[in-house]
PDB file of C-alpha atoms in Angstrom:
ATOM      1  CA  MET H  28     -33.655  22.036   6.876  1.00  0.00           C
ATOM      2  CA  THR H  29     -35.917  20.812   9.607  1.00  0.00           C
ATOM      3  CA  PHE H  30     -39.665  20.171   9.712  1.00  0.00           C
ATOM      4  CA  LYS H  31     -39.984  22.936  12.322  1.00  0.00           C
ATOM      5  CA  ARG H  32     -38.610  25.518   9.922  1.00  0.00           C
ATOM      6  CA  TRP H  33     -41.034  24.481   7.213  1.00  0.00           C
ATOM      7  CA  VAL H  34     -43.897  24.694   9.715  1.00  0.00           C
ATOM      8  CA  THR H  35     -42.710  28.243  10.394  1.00  0.00           C
ATOM      9  CA  VAL H  36     -42.714  29.118   6.695  1.00  0.00           C
ATOM     10  CA  VAL H  37     -46.168  27.607   6.113  1.00  0.00           C
ATOM     11  CA  SER H  38     -47.505  29.384   9.196  1.00  0.00           C
ATOM     12  CA  VAL H  39     -46.026  32.665   8.002  1.00  0.00           C
ATOM     13  CA  VAL H  40     -47.977  32.229   4.751  1.00  0.00           C
ATOM     14  CA  ALA H  41     -51.274  31.329   6.404  1.00  0.00           C
ATOM     15  CA  VAL H  42     -51.394  33.248   9.698  1.00  0.00           C
ATOM     16  CA  PRO H  43     -51.827  36.796   8.328  1.00  0.00           C
ATOM     17  CA  TRP H  44     -55.183  35.721   6.833  1.00  0.00           C
ATOM     18  CA  VAL H  45     -56.432  34.110  10.074  1.00  0.00           C
ATOM     19  CA  SER H  46     -58.163  36.050  12.869  1.00  0.00           C
ATOM     20  CA  LEU H  47     -56.288  36.256  16.135  1.00  0.00           C
ATOM     21  CA  GLU H  48     -59.558  35.529  17.944  1.00  0.00           C
ATOM     22  CA  ALA H  49     -59.768  32.022  16.467  1.00  0.00           C
ATOM     23  CA  GLN H  50     -59.451  29.019  18.760  1.00  0.00           C
ATOM     24  CA  SER H  51     -58.428  25.768  17.129  1.00  0.00           C
ATOM     25  CA  VAL H  52     -56.699  22.417  17.416  1.00  0.00           C
ATOM     26  CA  HIS H  53     -54.560  21.101  14.562  1.00  0.00           C
ATOM     27  CA  TYR H  54     -52.834  17.796  13.939  1.00  0.00           C
ATOM     28  CA  GLU H  55     -49.350  18.423  12.538  1.00  0.00           C
ATOM     29  CA  GLY H  56     -47.049  15.840  11.047  1.00  0.00           C
ATOM     30  CA  ALA H  57     -44.229  15.241   8.623  1.00  0.00           C
ATOM     31  CA  VAL H  58     -42.220  12.482   7.004  1.00  0.00           C
ATOM     32  CA  SER H  59     -38.761  13.153   5.598  1.00  0.00           C
ATOM     33  CA  VAL H  60     -35.530  11.556   4.466  1.00  0.00           C
ATOM     34  CA  ALA H  61     -32.098  13.160   4.823  1.00  0.00           C
ATOM     35  CA  SER H  62     -28.809  11.695   3.664  1.00  0.00           C
ATOM     36  CA  GLY H  63     -25.168  12.703   3.774  1.00  0.00           C
ATOM     37  CA  ASN H  64     -21.704  11.927   5.069  1.00  0.00           C
ATOM     38  CA  TYR H  65     -21.697  15.054   7.225  1.00  0.00           C
ATOM     39  CA  ILE H  66     -18.298  15.217   8.956  1.00  0.00           C
ATOM     40  CA  PHE H  67     -17.765  11.448   8.769  1.00  0.00           C
ATOM     41  CA  THR H  68     -16.362   8.852   6.367  1.00  0.00           C
ATOM     42  CA  GLN H  69     -19.648   6.917   6.510  1.00  0.00           C
ATOM     43  CA  ARG H  70     -22.918   8.069   4.915  1.00  0.00           C
ATOM     44  CA  THR H  71     -25.954   8.275   7.198  1.00  0.00           C
ATOM     45  CA  THR H  72     -29.502   8.152   5.884  1.00  0.00           C
ATOM     46  CA  SER H  73     -32.220   9.206   8.308  1.00  0.00           C
ATOM     47  CA  TRP H  74     -35.960   8.691   7.925  1.00  0.00           C
ATOM     48  CA  THR H  75     -38.063  10.781  10.301  1.00  0.00           C
ATOM     49  CA  LEU H  76     -41.779  10.622  11.050  1.00  0.00           C
ATOM     50  CA  SER H  77     -43.092  13.385  13.309  1.00  0.00           C
ATOM     51  CA  ASN H  78     -46.573  13.618  14.822  1.00  0.00           C
ATOM     52  CA  GLY H  79     -47.969  16.337  17.060  1.00  0.00           C
ATOM     53  CA  LEU H  80     -50.761  18.683  18.041  1.00  0.00           C
ATOM     54  CA  ALA H  81     -51.045  22.475  17.939  1.00  0.00           C
ATOM     55  CA  LEU H  82     -53.549  24.277  20.176  1.00  0.00           C
ATOM     56  CA  SER H  83     -54.257  27.915  19.318  1.00  0.00           C
ATOM     57  CA  ALA H  84     -56.198  30.479  21.340  1.00  0.00           C
ATOM     58  CA  GLY H  85     -55.981  34.156  20.534  1.00  0.00           C
ATOM     59  CA  PRO H  86     -52.341  35.097  19.919  1.00  0.00           C
ATOM     60  CA  PHE H  87     -51.005  31.940  21.613  1.00  0.00           C
ATOM     61  CA  THR H  88     -50.137  28.579  20.031  1.00  0.00           C
ATOM     62  CA  LEU H  89     -48.931  25.602  22.053  1.00  0.00           C
ATOM     63  CA  ARG H  90     -47.280  22.758  20.136  1.00  0.00           C
ATOM     64  CA  GLY H  91     -46.121  19.292  21.084  1.00  0.00           C
ATOM     65  CA  SER H  92     -44.586  16.612  18.871  1.00  0.00           C
ATOM     66  CA  VAL H  93     -42.809  13.257  19.026  1.00  0.00           C
ATOM     67  CA  PRO H  94     -40.399  12.046  16.295  1.00  0.00           C
ATOM     68  CA  LEU H  95     -39.755   8.494  15.149  1.00  0.00           C
ATOM     69  CA  TYR H  96     -36.339   7.848  13.559  1.00  0.00           C
ATOM     70  CA  ARG H  97     -35.120   5.086  11.256  1.00  0.00           C
ATOM     71  CA  GLN H  98     -31.389   5.433  10.705  1.00  0.00           C
ATOM     72  CA  ASN H  99     -28.453   3.283   9.577  1.00  0.00           C
ATOM     73  CA  THR H 100     -25.779   4.667  11.944  1.00  0.00           C
ATOM     74  CA  SER H 101     -25.653   6.131  15.436  1.00  0.00           C
ATOM     75  CA  LEU H 102     -23.594   9.127  14.265  1.00  0.00           C
ATOM     76  CA  ILE H 103     -26.442  11.620  13.878  1.00  0.00           C
ATOM     77  CA  ALA H 104     -28.525  12.882  16.791  1.00  0.00           C
ATOM     78  CA  GLY H 105     -31.978  14.417  16.701  1.00  0.00           C
ATOM     79  CA  LEU H 106     -31.660  17.685  18.607  1.00  0.00           C
ATOM     80  CA  SER H 107     -34.101  20.551  18.978  1.00  0.00           C
ATOM     81  CA  THR H 108     -32.434  22.235  16.003  1.00  0.00           C
ATOM     82  CA  GLY H 109     -32.623  19.173  13.748  1.00  0.00           C
ATOM     83  CA  LEU H 110     -30.331  16.295  12.803  1.00  0.00           C
ATOM     84  CA  LEU H 111     -26.742  17.060  13.812  1.00  0.00           C
ATOM     85  CA  PRO H 112     -23.453  15.104  13.478  1.00  0.00           C
ATOM     86  CA  THR H 113     -22.569  14.599  17.139  1.00  0.00           C
ATOM     87  CA  GLY H 114     -21.219  11.071  16.755  1.00  0.00           C
ATOM     88  CA  GLY H 115     -23.803   9.786  19.227  1.00  0.00           C
ATOM     89  CA  SER H 116     -22.252   7.134  21.444  1.00  0.00           C
ATOM     90  CA  SER H 117     -18.999   7.783  19.531  1.00  0.00           C
ATOM     91  CA  GLY H 118     -18.892  11.407  20.647  1.00  0.00           C
ATOM     92  CA  ARG H 119     -15.328  11.008  21.924  1.00  0.00           C
ATOM     93  CA  THR H 120     -14.171  10.413  18.338  1.00  0.00           C
ATOM     94  CA  VAL H 121     -15.718  13.721  17.258  1.00  0.00           C
ATOM     95  CA  ALA H 122     -14.242  15.540  20.264  1.00  0.00           C
ATOM     96  CA  ASP H 123     -10.764  14.182  19.477  1.00  0.00           C
ATOM     97  CA  SER H 124     -11.084  15.197  15.829  1.00  0.00           C
ATOM     98  CA  ALA H 125     -12.198  18.709  16.797  1.00  0.00           C
ATOM     99  CA  ALA H 126      -9.224  19.038  19.135  1.00  0.00           C
ATOM    100  CA  ALA H 127      -6.864  17.805  16.410  1.00  0.00           C
ATOM    101  CA  ARG H 128      -8.061  20.474  14.031  1.00  0.00           C
ATOM    102  CA  GLY H 129      -6.691  22.968  16.506  1.00  0.00           C
ATOM    103  CA  ARG H 130      -9.142  25.745  15.781  1.00  0.00           C
ATOM    104  CA  GLY H 131     -12.846  26.481  16.092  1.00  0.00           C
ATOM    105  CA  ALA H 132     -15.567  27.954  13.970  1.00  0.00           C
ATOM    106  CA  GLY H 133     -16.630  30.402  16.665  1.00  0.00           C
ATOM    107  CA  GLY H 134     -14.768  33.347  15.157  1.00  0.00           C
ATOM    108  CA  HIS H 135     -16.578  33.096  11.874  1.00  0.00           C
ATOM    109  CA  PRO H 136     -19.563  35.400  11.397  1.00  0.00           C
ATOM    110  CA  SER H 137     -22.219  32.771  10.659  1.00  0.00           C
ATOM    111  CA  LEU H 138     -25.083  35.226  10.451  1.00  0.00           C
ATOM    112  CA  GLN H 139     -23.245  38.196   9.004  1.00  0.00           C
ATOM    113  CA  VAL H 140     -24.862  39.334   5.761  1.00  0.00           C
ATOM    114  CA  THR H 141     -22.223  38.813   3.046  1.00  0.00           C
ATOM    115  CA  ALA H 142     -22.108  37.425  -0.460  1.00  0.00           C
ATOM    116  CA  ALA H 143     -22.960  33.752  -0.896  1.00  0.00           C
ATOM    117  CA  SER H 144     -19.500  33.120  -2.341  1.00  0.00           C
ATOM    118  CA  SER H 145     -17.933  34.277   0.924  1.00  0.00           C
ATOM    119  CA  TYR H 146     -20.023  31.718   2.808  1.00  0.00           C
ATOM    120  CA  LEU H 147     -18.773  28.894   0.605  1.00  0.00           C
ATOM    121  CA  GLN H 148     -15.167  30.055   0.848  1.00  0.00           C
ATOM    122  CA  GLU H 149     -15.456  30.127   4.630  1.00  0.00           C
ATOM    123  CA  ALA H 150     -16.900  26.618   4.667  1.00  0.00           C
ATOM    124  CA  ALA H 151     -14.167  25.312   2.381  1.00  0.00           C
ATOM    125  CA  SER H 152     -11.455  26.788   4.601  1.00  0.00           C
ATOM    126  CA  LEU H 153     -12.796  24.859   7.585  1.00  0.00           C
ATOM    127  CA  ALA H 154     -13.360  21.563   5.779  1.00  0.00           C
ATOM    128  CA  GLU H 155     -10.624  19.054   6.561  1.00  0.00           C
ATOM    129  CA  ASP H 156     -10.300  15.297   6.617  1.00  0.00           C
ATOM    130  CA  PRO H 157     -13.545  13.554   7.630  1.00  0.00           C
ATOM    131  CA  VAL H 158     -13.847  11.802  10.976  1.00  0.00           C
ATOM    132  CA  GLU H 159     -13.094   8.083  10.914  1.00  0.00           C
ATOM    133  CA  VAL H 160     -16.141   6.080  11.946  1.00  0.00           C
ATOM    134  CA  PRO H 161     -15.898   3.336  14.600  1.00  0.00           C
ATOM    135  CA  THR H 162     -17.319   0.033  13.348  1.00  0.00           C
ATOM    136  CA  THR H 163     -19.744   0.003  16.279  1.00  0.00           C
ATOM    137  CA  ALA H 164     -21.420   3.146  14.910  1.00  0.00           C
ATOM    138  CA  VAL H 165     -22.537   1.412  11.701  1.00  0.00           C
ATOM    139  CA  THR H 166     -25.567  -0.319  13.171  1.00  0.00           C
ATOM    140  CA  GLY H 167     -27.717  -0.958  10.117  1.00  0.00           C
ATOM    141  CA  TYR H 168     -31.224   0.457  10.062  1.00  0.00           C
ATOM    142  CA  ARG H 169     -32.859   0.771  13.471  1.00  0.00           C
ATOM    143  CA  MET H 170     -36.131   2.419  14.466  1.00  0.00           C
ATOM    144  CA  VAL H 171     -36.172   4.535  17.621  1.00  0.00           C
ATOM    145  CA  VAL H 172     -38.670   6.913  19.223  1.00  0.00           C
ATOM    146  CA  GLY H 173     -36.951  10.272  19.720  1.00  0.00           C
ATOM    147  CA  ASP H 174     -37.247  12.996  22.320  1.00  0.00           C
ATOM    148  CA  PRO H 175     -40.606  14.803  22.478  1.00  0.00           C
ATOM    149  CA  SER H 176     -40.623  18.577  22.205  1.00  0.00           C
ATOM    150  CA  LEU H 177     -42.902  21.383  23.347  1.00  0.00           C
ATOM    151  CA  GLY H 178     -43.177  24.887  21.931  1.00  0.00           C
ATOM    152  CA  LEU H 179     -45.090  28.072  22.683  1.00  0.00           C
ATOM    153  CA  GLY H 180     -45.633  30.740  20.048  1.00  0.00           C
ATOM    154  CA  ILE H 181     -47.020  34.235  20.569  1.00  0.00           C
ATOM    155  CA  VAL H 182     -48.140  36.704  17.901  1.00  0.00           C
ATOM    156  CA  ALA H 183     -46.648  39.815  19.488  1.00  0.00           C
ATOM    157  CA  LEU H 184     -47.667  42.170  16.681  1.00  0.00           C
ATOM    158  CA  GLN H 185     -49.937  41.935  13.664  1.00  0.00           C
ATOM    159  CA  GLN H 186     -50.655  45.234  11.985  1.00  0.00           C
ATOM    160  CA  GLY H 187     -50.673  46.563   8.441  1.00  0.00           C
ATOM    161  CA  GLY H 188     -49.333  43.367   6.927  1.00  0.00           C
ATOM    162  CA  THR H 189     -46.512  43.137   9.459  1.00  0.00           C
ATOM    163  CA  SER H 190     -46.301  40.286  11.958  1.00  0.00           C
ATOM    164  CA  VAL H 191     -43.855  39.675  14.796  1.00  0.00           C
ATOM    165  CA  ASN H 192     -43.899  36.243  16.413  1.00  0.00           C
ATOM    166  CA  LEU H 193     -42.041  35.117  19.528  1.00  0.00           C
ATOM    167  CA  GLY H 194     -41.342  31.476  20.282  1.00  0.00           C
ATOM    168  CA  ALA H 195     -39.952  29.341  23.095  1.00  0.00           C
ATOM    169  CA  GLY H 196     -39.182  25.634  22.967  1.00  0.00           C
ATOM    170  CA  LEU H 197     -38.158  22.691  25.100  1.00  0.00           C
ATOM    171  CA  LYS H 198     -36.833  19.222  24.228  1.00  0.00           C
ATOM    172  CA  ILE H 199     -37.514  16.566  26.855  1.00  0.00           C
ATOM    173  CA  PRO H 200     -34.661  14.012  27.213  1.00  0.00           C
ATOM    174  CA  LEU H 201     -36.337  10.603  27.110  1.00  0.00           C
ATOM    175  CA  THR H 202     -33.598   9.034  24.952  1.00  0.00           C
ATOM    176  CA  ASP H 203     -29.810   8.951  25.232  1.00  0.00           C
ATOM    177  CA  THR H 204     -26.986   8.543  22.710  1.00  0.00           C
ATOM    178  CA  SER H 205     -28.032   4.950  22.016  1.00  0.00           C
ATOM    179  CA  GLY H 206     -31.389   6.274  20.778  1.00  0.00           C
ATOM    180  CA  TYR H 207     -30.207   9.197  18.603  1.00  0.00           C
ATOM    181  CA  GLY H 208     -30.537  11.649  21.487  1.00  0.00           C
ATOM    182  CA  THR H 209     -28.251  13.337  24.007  1.00  0.00           C
ATOM    183  CA  GLY H 210     -29.931  12.484  27.292  1.00  0.00           C
ATOM    184  CA  GLN H 211     -30.045  16.198  28.095  1.00  0.00           C
ATOM    185  CA  TRP H 212     -32.584  19.025  28.013  1.00  0.00           C
ATOM    186  CA  ASP H 213     -32.582  21.599  25.203  1.00  0.00           C
ATOM    187  CA  VAL H 214     -34.227  25.001  25.677  1.00  0.00           C
ATOM    188  CA  GLY H 215     -34.437  27.884  23.251  1.00  0.00           C
ATOM    189  CA  GLY H 216     -36.316  30.757  21.719  1.00  0.00           C
ATOM    190  CA  SER H 217     -36.892  32.554  18.437  1.00  0.00           C
ATOM    191  CA  VAL H 218     -38.096  35.818  16.942  1.00  0.00           C
ATOM    192  CA  SER H 219     -39.804  35.931  13.545  1.00  0.00           C
ATOM    193  CA  LEU H 220     -40.663  38.972  11.455  1.00  0.00           C
ATOM    194  CA  SER H 221     -42.864  38.791   8.361  1.00  0.00           C
ATOM    195  CA  GLN H 222     -44.215  41.370   5.957  1.00  0.00           C
ATOM    196  CA  ILE H 223     -46.912  40.986   3.307  1.00  0.00           C
ATOM    197  CA  VAL H 224     -45.894  42.517  -0.017  1.00  0.00           C
ATOM    198  CA  GLY H 225     -48.784  43.136  -2.366  1.00  0.00           C
ATOM    199  CA  ARG H 226     -51.640  40.680  -1.954  1.00  0.00           C
ATOM    200  CA  SER H 227     -49.963  37.302  -2.270  1.00  0.00           C
ATOM    201  CA  THR H 228     -46.283  37.561  -1.368  1.00  0.00           C
ATOM    202  CA  LEU H 229     -44.743  37.446   2.057  1.00  0.00           C
ATOM    203  CA  ILE H 230     -41.141  37.956   3.175  1.00  0.00           C
ATOM    204  CA  GLY H 231     -39.975  36.504   6.476  1.00  0.00           C
ATOM    205  CA  PHE H 232     -36.903  36.578   8.702  1.00  0.00           C
ATOM    206  CA  ASP H 233     -36.224  34.343  11.672  1.00  0.00           C
ATOM    207  CA  VAL H 234     -33.481  34.206  14.315  1.00  0.00           C
ATOM    208  CA  GLY H 235     -33.156  31.627  17.052  1.00  0.00           C
ATOM    209  CA  TYR H 236     -31.025  30.584  19.993  1.00  0.00           C
ATOM    210  CA  TRP H 237     -30.905  27.165  21.683  1.00  0.00           C
ATOM    211  CA  HIS H 238     -29.012  26.008  24.736  1.00  0.00           C
ATOM    212  CA  LEU H 239     -28.075  22.402  23.969  1.00  0.00           C
ATOM    213  CA  GLY H 240     -27.302  19.754  26.553  1.00  0.00           C
ATOM    214  CA  ASP H 241     -23.863  18.143  26.227  1.00  0.00           C
ATOM    215  CA  LEU H 242     -23.190  14.529  25.326  1.00  0.00           C
ATOM    216  CA  PRO H 243     -21.259  12.414  27.850  1.00  0.00           C
ATOM    217  CA  GLU H 244     -18.021  12.774  25.844  1.00  0.00           C
ATOM    218  CA  LEU H 245     -18.694  15.823  23.684  1.00  0.00           C
ATOM    219  CA  ASP H 246     -19.470  19.402  24.667  1.00  0.00           C
ATOM    220  CA  LEU H 247     -21.929  21.181  22.388  1.00  0.00           C
ATOM    221  CA  ARG H 248     -21.948  24.909  21.784  1.00  0.00           C
ATOM    222  CA  ASP H 249     -25.241  26.754  22.025  1.00  0.00           C
ATOM    223  CA  ALA H 250     -26.969  27.004  18.663  1.00  0.00           C
ATOM    224  CA  LEU H 251     -27.341  30.353  16.898  1.00  0.00           C
ATOM    225  CA  MET H 252     -29.291  30.393  13.650  1.00  0.00           C
ATOM    226  CA  GLY H 253     -31.042  32.638  11.210  1.00  0.00           C
ATOM    227  CA  SER H 254     -33.118  32.254   8.071  1.00  0.00           C
ATOM    228  CA  ALA H 255     -34.822  34.316   5.393  1.00  0.00           C
ATOM    229  CA  SER H 256     -37.787  33.195   3.326  1.00  0.00           C
ATOM    230  CA  ILE H 257     -40.104  34.377   0.610  1.00  0.00           C
ATOM    231  CA  ALA H 258     -43.508  32.819   0.073  1.00  0.00           C
ATOM    232  CA  TYR H 259     -46.327  33.170  -2.403  1.00  0.00           C
ATOM    233  CA  LEU H 260     -49.932  32.078  -1.895  1.00  0.00           C
ATOM    234  CA  GLY H 261     -52.327  32.313  -4.818  1.00  0.00           C
ATOM    235  CA  ARG H 262     -56.081  32.718  -4.657  1.00  0.00           C
ATOM    236  CA  SER H 263     -56.448  29.054  -5.631  1.00  0.00           C
ATOM    237  CA  GLY H 264     -54.718  27.998  -2.402  1.00  0.00           C
ATOM    238  CA  TRP H 265     -51.558  26.826  -4.156  1.00  0.00           C
ATOM    239  CA  GLY H 266     -48.321  28.446  -3.136  1.00  0.00           C
ATOM    240  CA  GLY H 267     -44.580  28.123  -2.993  1.00  0.00           C
ATOM    241  CA  SER H 268     -41.729  29.272  -0.824  1.00  0.00           C
ATOM    242  CA  ALA H 269     -37.955  29.450  -0.765  1.00  0.00           C
ATOM    243  CA  LEU H 270     -35.742  29.592   2.293  1.00  0.00           C
ATOM    244  CA  VAL H 271     -32.054  30.060   3.059  1.00  0.00           C
ATOM    245  CA  SER H 272     -30.603  29.468   6.500  1.00  0.00           C
ATOM    246  CA  ALA H 273     -27.342  29.689   8.394  1.00  0.00           C
ATOM    247  CA  ALA H 274     -26.400  28.240  11.767  1.00  0.00           C
ATOM    248  CA  ARG H 275     -23.290  28.218  13.890  1.00  0.00           C
ATOM    249  CA  SER H 276     -21.711  24.789  14.207  1.00  0.00           C
ATOM    250  CA  VAL H 277     -22.578  23.272  17.571  1.00  0.00           C
ATOM    251  CA  VAL H 278     -19.275  21.352  17.546  1.00  0.00           C
ATOM    252  CA  GLU H 279     -16.325  23.713  17.692  1.00  0.00           C
ATOM    253  CA  GLY H 280     -13.808  23.176  14.908  1.00  0.00           C
ATOM    254  CA  PHE H 281     -16.278  22.215  12.204  1.00  0.00           C
ATOM    255  CA  ALA H 282     -17.869  24.363   9.509  1.00  0.00           C
ATOM    256  CA  ASP H 283     -21.040  26.314  10.154  1.00  0.00           C
ATOM    257  CA  ALA H 284     -24.212  25.052   8.495  1.00  0.00           C
ATOM    258  CA  TYR H 285     -25.657  26.659   5.362  1.00  0.00           C
ATOM    259  CA  THR H 286     -28.751  25.315   3.631  1.00  0.00           C
ATOM    260  CA  ALA H 287     -31.285  26.389   1.011  1.00  0.00           C
ATOM    261  CA  GLY H 288     -34.615  24.897   0.097  1.00  0.00           C
ATOM    262  CA  VAL H 289     -37.901  25.247  -1.726  1.00  0.00           C
ATOM    263  CA  ALA H 290     -41.424  24.055  -1.014  1.00  0.00           C
ATOM    264  CA  VAL H 291     -44.744  23.735  -2.796  1.00  0.00           C
ATOM    265  CA  SER H 292     -47.837  24.046  -0.597  1.00  0.00           C
ATOM    266  CA  ARG H 293     -51.587  23.629  -0.860  1.00  0.00           C
ATOM    267  CA  VAL H 294     -53.550  25.652   1.683  1.00  0.00           C
ATOM    268  CA  ALA H 295     -57.226  24.774   2.158  1.00  0.00           C
ATOM    269  CA  ARG H 296     -59.788  25.825   4.740  1.00  0.00           C
ATOM    270  CA  ARG H 297     -58.946  23.103   7.256  1.00  0.00           C
ATOM    271  CA  ALA H 298     -55.707  21.618   5.963  1.00  0.00           C
ATOM    272  CA  THR H 299     -52.296  22.538   4.594  1.00  0.00           C
ATOM    273  CA  ILE H 300     -49.887  20.161   2.890  1.00  0.00           C
ATOM    274  CA  SER H 301     -46.347  20.913   1.698  1.00  0.00           C
ATOM    275  CA  VAL H 302     -43.605  19.118  -0.202  1.00  0.00           C
ATOM    276  CA  ASN H 303     -40.130  20.475   0.463  1.00  0.00           C
ATOM    277  CA  LEU H 304     -36.595  19.901  -0.752  1.00  0.00           C
ATOM    278  CA  SER H 305     -33.458  21.361   0.799  1.00  0.00           C
ATOM    279  CA  LEU H 306     -29.752  21.130   0.022  1.00  0.00           C
ATOM    280  CA  GLY H 307     -26.832  21.416   2.422  1.00  0.00           C
ATOM    281  CA  PHE H 308     -23.599  23.140   1.454  1.00  0.00           C
ATOM    282  CA  THR H 309     -21.252  22.349   4.340  1.00  0.00           C
ATOM    283  CA  GLU H 310     -19.947  19.353   6.260  1.00  0.00           C
ATOM    284  CA  THR H 311     -22.382  19.794   9.150  1.00  0.00           C
ATOM    285  CA  THR H 312     -25.483  19.439   6.958  1.00  0.00           C
ATOM    286  CA  PRO H 313     -26.963  16.522   5.016  1.00  0.00           C
ATOM    287  CA  ASP H 314     -26.440  16.587   1.263  1.00  0.00           C
ATOM    288  CA  PHE H 315     -30.191  16.760   0.795  1.00  0.00           C
ATOM    289  CA  SER H 316     -33.469  16.481   2.656  1.00  0.00           C
ATOM    290  CA  LEU H 317     -36.829  15.670   1.066  1.00  0.00           C
ATOM    291  CA  GLY H 318     -40.042  15.850   3.050  1.00  0.00           C
ATOM    292  CA  LEU H 319     -43.806  15.993   3.159  1.00  0.00           C
ATOM    293  CA  SER H 320     -45.553  17.926   5.937  1.00  0.00           C
ATOM    294  CA  TRP H 321     -49.198  18.483   6.783  1.00  0.00           C
ATOM    295  CA  ARG H 322     -51.412  20.490   9.122  1.00  0.00           C
ATOM    296  CA  ILE H 323     -55.032  19.411   9.543  1.00  0.00           C
ATOM    297  CA  GLY H 324     -57.698  21.211  11.544  1.00  0.00           C
ATOM    298  CA  ILE H 325     -59.431  19.070  14.165  1.00  0.00           C
ATOM    299  CA  SER H 326     -61.610  21.711  15.787  1.00  0.00           C
TER     300      SER H 326
END
């Protein structure tokens, strides 16, 4: 589960109590660690530090951020949708493995509402032998500045405890496969719906679509994703949230991504801080991700 999704959850908790007329600047950041084999025979551990600014005026919020990665292989790329197992500079190996599987994940209803057991059965049916890792991909820990991203959010509706938010995003390709990137532009959008229940509980739903740029030797499918969350914020400013998400695999032939996570947050007048933990249940997700995120008012 990515930092951006947790920012969405925290914002969903806080925004309904903030006037749309407010104008503000916030510093947003996060540090996280994610680890897993993903689709490969080699485990990858990724440390990510993200720093950015959010400028809000009326119903509009403009965000920009730059990530810094420290990672022990080149197999995982930092895309607009998070860390994904593209193979990086070894993308041809992933493409060959996908072709050898002889079938794709596109016909599986990633976002169809079914029982959780059906999700896991679907994932298990797609899971096959992991991709052999070229020795050149095991680089040892390296630190690389990732691609910056920009996002625009609009509160389209806020009435009677109901909020509808629209978002658009852009990833700027300043790094290539040697720097945990793709060398291509990513563009996408999202729609979020939230509803306050009682005085302190909020339920949220989010769907998103991203057009992802292809790697030199691996074509990526456009990303389709959805999530559902429930959040609680007490009068003391302490709160918690839980989130489940599903996303179509961006590499055809591999299992779709299913994750679940929880967070504990402290919301103050000028700052919000959250600790989050998420677990991945399929081969295209890390086994776990642990992170700390913050949002601090500047003006």
